[in-house]
JSON list of C-alpha atoms in Angstrom, two decimals:
[
{"chain": "E", "resi": 645, "resn": "MET", "atom": "CA", "xyz": [316.70, 144.07, 119.66]},
{"chain": "E", "resi": 646, "resn": "MET", "atom": "CA", "xyz": [315.78, 141.22, 122.00]},
{"chain": "E", "resi": 647, "resn": "ARG", "atom": "CA", "xyz": [315.30, 137.49, 121.64]},
{"chain": "E", "resi": 648, "resn": "LEU", "atom": "CA", "xyz": [311.66, 136.81, 122.52]},
{"chain": "E", "resi": 649, "resn": "LEU", "atom": "CA", "xyz": [310.15, 133.42, 123.26]},
{"chain": "E", "resi": 650, "resn": "VAL", "atom": "CA", "xyz": [306.37, 133.42, 122.71]},
{"chain": "E", "resi": 651, "resn": "LEU", "atom": "CA", "xyz": [304.23, 130.63, 124.15]},
{"chain": "E", "resi": 652, "resn": "GLY", "atom": "CA", "xyz": [300.78, 130.31, 122.61]},
{"chain": "E", "resi": 653, "resn": "ALA", "atom": "CA", "xyz": [301.90, 132.12, 119.49]},
{"chain": "E", "resi": 654, "resn": "SER", "atom": "CA", "xyz": [299.27, 130.50, 117.26]},
{"chain": "E", "resi": 655, "resn": "GLY", "atom": "CA", "xyz": [296.33, 132.08, 119.09]},
{"chain": "E", "resi": 656, "resn": "GLN", "atom": "CA", "xyz": [294.79, 135.48, 118.37]},
{"chain": "E", "resi": 657, "resn": "THR", "atom": "CA", "xyz": [296.85, 137.37, 120.93]},
{"chain": "E", "resi": 658, "resn": "GLY", "atom": "CA", "xyz": [300.01, 135.47, 120.01]},
{"chain": "E", "resi": 659, "resn": "GLN", "atom": "CA", "xyz": [299.60, 136.25, 116.31]},
{"chain": "E", "resi": 660, "resn": "HIS", "atom": "CA", "xyz": [299.29, 139.99, 117.03]},
{"chain": "E", "resi": 661, "resn": "LEU", "atom": "CA", "xyz": [302.29, 139.85, 119.33]},
{"chain": "E", "resi": 662, "resn": "LEU", "atom": "CA", "xyz": [304.41, 138.14, 116.65]},
{"chain": "E", "resi": 663, "resn": "SER", "atom": "CA", "xyz": [303.61, 140.88, 114.14]},
{"chain": "E", "resi": 664, "resn": "GLN", "atom": "CA", "xyz": [304.37, 143.68, 116.59]},
{"chain": "E", "resi": 665, "resn": "ALA", "atom": "CA", "xyz": [307.61, 142.11, 117.85]},
{"chain": "E", "resi": 666, "resn": "LEU", "atom": "CA", "xyz": [308.91, 141.55, 114.33]},
{"chain": "E", "resi": 667, "resn": "ALA", "atom": "CA", "xyz": [307.98, 145.11, 113.34]},
{"chain": "E", "resi": 668, "resn": "LEU", "atom": "CA", "xyz": [310.18, 146.29, 116.24]},
{"chain": "E", "resi": 669, "resn": "ASP", "atom": "CA", "xyz": [313.13, 144.24, 114.91]},
{"chain": "E", "resi": 670, "resn": "HIS", "atom": "CA", "xyz": [313.10, 141.58, 117.64]},
{"chain": "E", "resi": 671, "resn": "HIS", "atom": "CA", "xyz": [314.08, 137.96, 117.01]},
{"chain": "E", "resi": 672, "resn": "VAL", "atom": "CA", "xyz": [311.12, 135.76, 117.89]},
{"chain": "E", "resi": 673, "resn": "THR", "atom": "CA", "xyz": [310.79, 132.08, 118.61]},
{"chain": "E", "resi": 674, "resn": "ALA", "atom": "CA", "xyz": [307.16, 130.94, 118.56]},
{"chain": "E", "resi": 675, "resn": "LEU", "atom": "CA", "xyz": [306.48, 127.79, 120.59]},
{"chain": "E", "resi": 676, "resn": "VAL", "atom": "CA", "xyz": [303.37, 126.03, 119.39]},
{"chain": "E", "resi": 677, "resn": "ARG", "atom": "CA", "xyz": [301.70, 122.63, 119.30]},
{"chain": "E", "resi": 678, "resn": "THR", "atom": "CA", "xyz": [300.73, 122.98, 115.64]},
{"chain": "E", "resi": 679, "resn": "PRO", "atom": "CA", "xyz": [303.33, 124.84, 113.53]},
{"chain": "E", "resi": 680, "resn": "SER", "atom": "CA", "xyz": [301.04, 124.99, 110.50]},
{"chain": "E", "resi": 681, "resn": "LYS", "atom": "CA", "xyz": [298.86, 127.51, 112.37]},
{"chain": "E", "resi": 682, "resn": "ILE", "atom": "CA", "xyz": [301.64, 130.10, 112.04]},
{"chain": "E", "resi": 683, "resn": "VAL", "atom": "CA", "xyz": [301.29, 131.38, 108.50]},
{"chain": "E", "resi": 684, "resn": "GLN", "atom": "CA", "xyz": [303.52, 134.39, 108.96]},
{"chain": "E", "resi": 685, "resn": "LYS", "atom": "CA", "xyz": [307.03, 134.03, 107.52]},
{"chain": "E", "resi": 686, "resn": "HIS", "atom": "CA", "xyz": [309.96, 136.21, 108.49]},
{"chain": "E", "resi": 687, "resn": "GLU", "atom": "CA", "xyz": [313.75, 135.89, 108.64]},
{"chain": "E", "resi": 688, "resn": "ARG", "atom": "CA", "xyz": [313.68, 136.72, 112.39]},
{"chain": "E", "resi": 689, "resn": "LEU", "atom": "CA", "xyz": [310.86, 134.27, 113.19]},
{"chain": "E", "resi": 690, "resn": "ALA", "atom": "CA", "xyz": [311.50, 130.67, 114.20]},
{"chain": "E", "resi": 691, "resn": "VAL", "atom": "CA", "xyz": [308.52, 128.38, 114.74]},
{"chain": "E", "resi": 692, "resn": "GLU", "atom": "CA", "xyz": [309.16, 125.43, 117.05]},
{"chain": "E", "resi": 693, "resn": "THR", "atom": "CA", "xyz": [306.99, 122.62, 118.35]},
{"chain": "E", "resi": 694, "resn": "CYS", "atom": "CA", "xyz": [307.08, 122.23, 122.12]},
{"chain": "E", "resi": 695, "resn": "ASP", "atom": "CA", "xyz": [305.00, 120.72, 124.91]},
{"chain": "E", "resi": 696, "resn": "VAL", "atom": "CA", "xyz": [305.07, 123.47, 127.53]},
{"chain": "E", "resi": 697, "resn": "PHE", "atom": "CA", "xyz": [304.02, 120.93, 130.16]},
{"chain": "E", "resi": 698, "resn": "ASP", "atom": "CA", "xyz": [307.39, 119.20, 129.68]},
{"chain": "E", "resi": 699, "resn": "ARG", "atom": "CA", "xyz": [310.28, 121.10, 131.30]},
{"chain": "E", "resi": 700, "resn": "GLU", "atom": "CA", "xyz": [312.90, 119.13, 129.37]},
{"chain": "E", "resi": 701, "resn": "GLN", "atom": "CA", "xyz": [311.38, 120.29, 126.06]},
{"chain": "E", "resi": 702, "resn": "LEU", "atom": "CA", "xyz": [310.95, 123.85, 127.29]},
{"chain": "E", "resi": 703, "resn": "GLN", "atom": "CA", "xyz": [314.41, 124.38, 128.81]},
{"chain": "E", "resi": 704, "resn": "PRO", "atom": "CA", "xyz": [316.50, 124.64, 125.61]},
{"chain": "E", "resi": 705, "resn": "HIS", "atom": "CA", "xyz": [314.18, 127.34, 124.25]},
{"chain": "E", "resi": 706, "resn": "ILE", "atom": "CA", "xyz": [314.30, 129.40, 127.44]},
{"chain": "E", "resi": 707, "resn": "ASN", "atom": "CA", "xyz": [318.09, 129.03, 127.51]},
{"chain": "E", "resi": 708, "resn": "GLN", "atom": "CA", "xyz": [318.24, 131.03, 124.27]},
{"chain": "E", "resi": 709, "resn": "CYS", "atom": "CA", "xyz": [315.90, 133.93, 125.03]},
{"chain": "E", "resi": 710, "resn": "ASP", "atom": "CA", "xyz": [315.97, 137.29, 126.79]},
{"chain": "E", "resi": 711, "resn": "VAL", "atom": "CA", "xyz": [312.23, 137.43, 127.49]},
{"chain": "E", "resi": 712, "resn": "VAL", "atom": "CA", "xyz": [309.47, 134.84, 127.81]},
{"chain": "E", "resi": 713, "resn": "ILE", "atom": "CA", "xyz": [305.97, 135.98, 126.85]},
{"chain": "E", "resi": 714, "resn": "SER", "atom": "CA", "xyz": [303.08, 133.62, 127.48]},
{"chain": "E", "resi": 715, "resn": "CYS", "atom": "CA", "xyz": [299.87, 134.15, 125.52]},
{"chain": "E", "resi": 716, "resn": "LEU", "atom": "CA", "xyz": [298.58, 130.68, 126.35]},
{"chain": "E", "resi": 717, "resn": "GLY", "atom": "CA", "xyz": [294.90, 129.98, 126.47]},
{"chain": "E", "resi": 718, "resn": "PHE", "atom": "CA", "xyz": [293.13, 126.73, 127.10]},
{"chain": "E", "resi": 719, "resn": "PRO", "atom": "CA", "xyz": [290.01, 125.47, 125.31]},
{"chain": "E", "resi": 720, "resn": "ILE", "atom": "CA", "xyz": [286.62, 125.91, 126.90]},
{"chain": "E", "resi": 721, "resn": "GLN", "atom": "CA", "xyz": [286.42, 122.12, 127.26]},
{"chain": "E", "resi": 722, "resn": "PHE", "atom": "CA", "xyz": [288.95, 122.29, 130.09]},
{"chain": "E", "resi": 723, "resn": "THR", "atom": "CA", "xyz": [286.80, 122.24, 133.22]},
{"chain": "E", "resi": 724, "resn": "SER", "atom": "CA", "xyz": [289.23, 124.60, 134.90]},
{"chain": "E", "resi": 725, "resn": "ALA", "atom": "CA", "xyz": [292.18, 126.18, 133.19]},
{"chain": "E", "resi": 726, "resn": "VAL", "atom": "CA", "xyz": [293.75, 127.28, 136.48]},
{"chain": "E", "resi": 727, "resn": "PRO", "atom": "CA", "xyz": [295.73, 124.05, 137.13]},
{"chain": "E", "resi": 728, "resn": "HIS", "atom": "CA", "xyz": [297.09, 124.19, 133.57]},
{"chain": "E", "resi": 729, "resn": "PHE", "atom": "CA", "xyz": [298.23, 127.79, 133.93]},
{"chain": "E", "resi": 730, "resn": "VAL", "atom": "CA", "xyz": [299.83, 126.98, 137.30]},
{"chain": "E", "resi": 731, "resn": "THR", "atom": "CA", "xyz": [301.72, 124.02, 135.81]},
{"chain": "E", "resi": 732, "resn": "VAL", "atom": "CA", "xyz": [303.01, 125.99, 132.84]},
{"chain": "E", "resi": 733, "resn": "GLU", "atom": "CA", "xyz": [303.94, 129.02, 134.95]},
{"chain": "E", "resi": 734, "resn": "GLY", "atom": "CA", "xyz": [305.85, 126.72, 137.31]},
{"chain": "E", "resi": 735, "resn": "ASN", "atom": "CA", "xyz": [307.70, 125.13, 134.39]},
{"chain": "E", "resi": 736, "resn": "VAL", "atom": "CA", "xyz": [308.54, 128.51, 132.88]},
{"chain": "E", "resi": 737, "resn": "SER", "atom": "CA", "xyz": [309.73, 129.88, 136.22]},
{"chain": "E", "resi": 738, "resn": "GLU", "atom": "CA", "xyz": [311.96, 126.89, 136.94]},
{"chain": "E", "resi": 739, "resn": "CYS", "atom": "CA", "xyz": [313.45, 126.91, 133.42]},
{"chain": "E", "resi": 740, "resn": "MET", "atom": "CA", "xyz": [314.08, 130.64, 133.70]},
{"chain": "E", "resi": 741, "resn": "ARG", "atom": "CA", "xyz": [315.83, 130.15, 137.04]},
{"chain": "E", "resi": 742, "resn": "VAL", "atom": "CA", "xyz": [318.12, 127.52, 135.51]},
{"chain": "E", "resi": 743, "resn": "ALA", "atom": "CA", "xyz": [318.82, 129.68, 132.43]},
{"chain": "E", "resi": 744, "resn": "GLY", "atom": "CA", "xyz": [319.25, 132.96, 134.28]},
{"chain": "E", "resi": 745, "resn": "THR", "atom": "CA", "xyz": [316.47, 134.56, 132.22]},
{"chain": "E", "resi": 746, "resn": "ARG", "atom": "CA", "xyz": [314.94, 137.39, 134.23]},
{"chain": "E", "resi": 747, "resn": "ARG", "atom": "CA", "xyz": [312.06, 138.78, 132.15]},
{"chain": "E", "resi": 748, "resn": "VAL", "atom": "CA", "xyz": [308.64, 137.20, 131.76]},
{"chain": "E", "resi": 749, "resn": "ILE", "atom": "CA", "xyz": [305.17, 138.41, 130.80]},
{"chain": "E", "resi": 750, "resn": "PHE", "atom": "CA", "xyz": [302.09, 136.25, 131.41]},
{"chain": "E", "resi": 751, "resn": "MET", "atom": "CA", "xyz": [299.04, 137.43, 129.42]},
{"chain": "E", "resi": 752, "resn": "HIS", "atom": "CA", "xyz": [296.26, 135.11, 130.57]}
]
């Protein structure tokens, strides 16, 4: 059993990942902008609101996990999602360095 932190958990990929992780007995924290989009309920699932662009908000969540999994996607309205991914990946990497977390998966 691992403690997973899932970014972008309210999207299609994130929802599937939540189901699979819980089925494998992992503890999952889903970081989302809109908690009401997570309809799944489970004793090993915590749904938290977080702005992943803000390191100070992100750090406490990364401090408590074994693995970070990012399923983030950005709306088509964003002229280029690349700068957003770079910002978030930088924040995640720095928070992981501080926390000593060594496992990350980016699914973009």
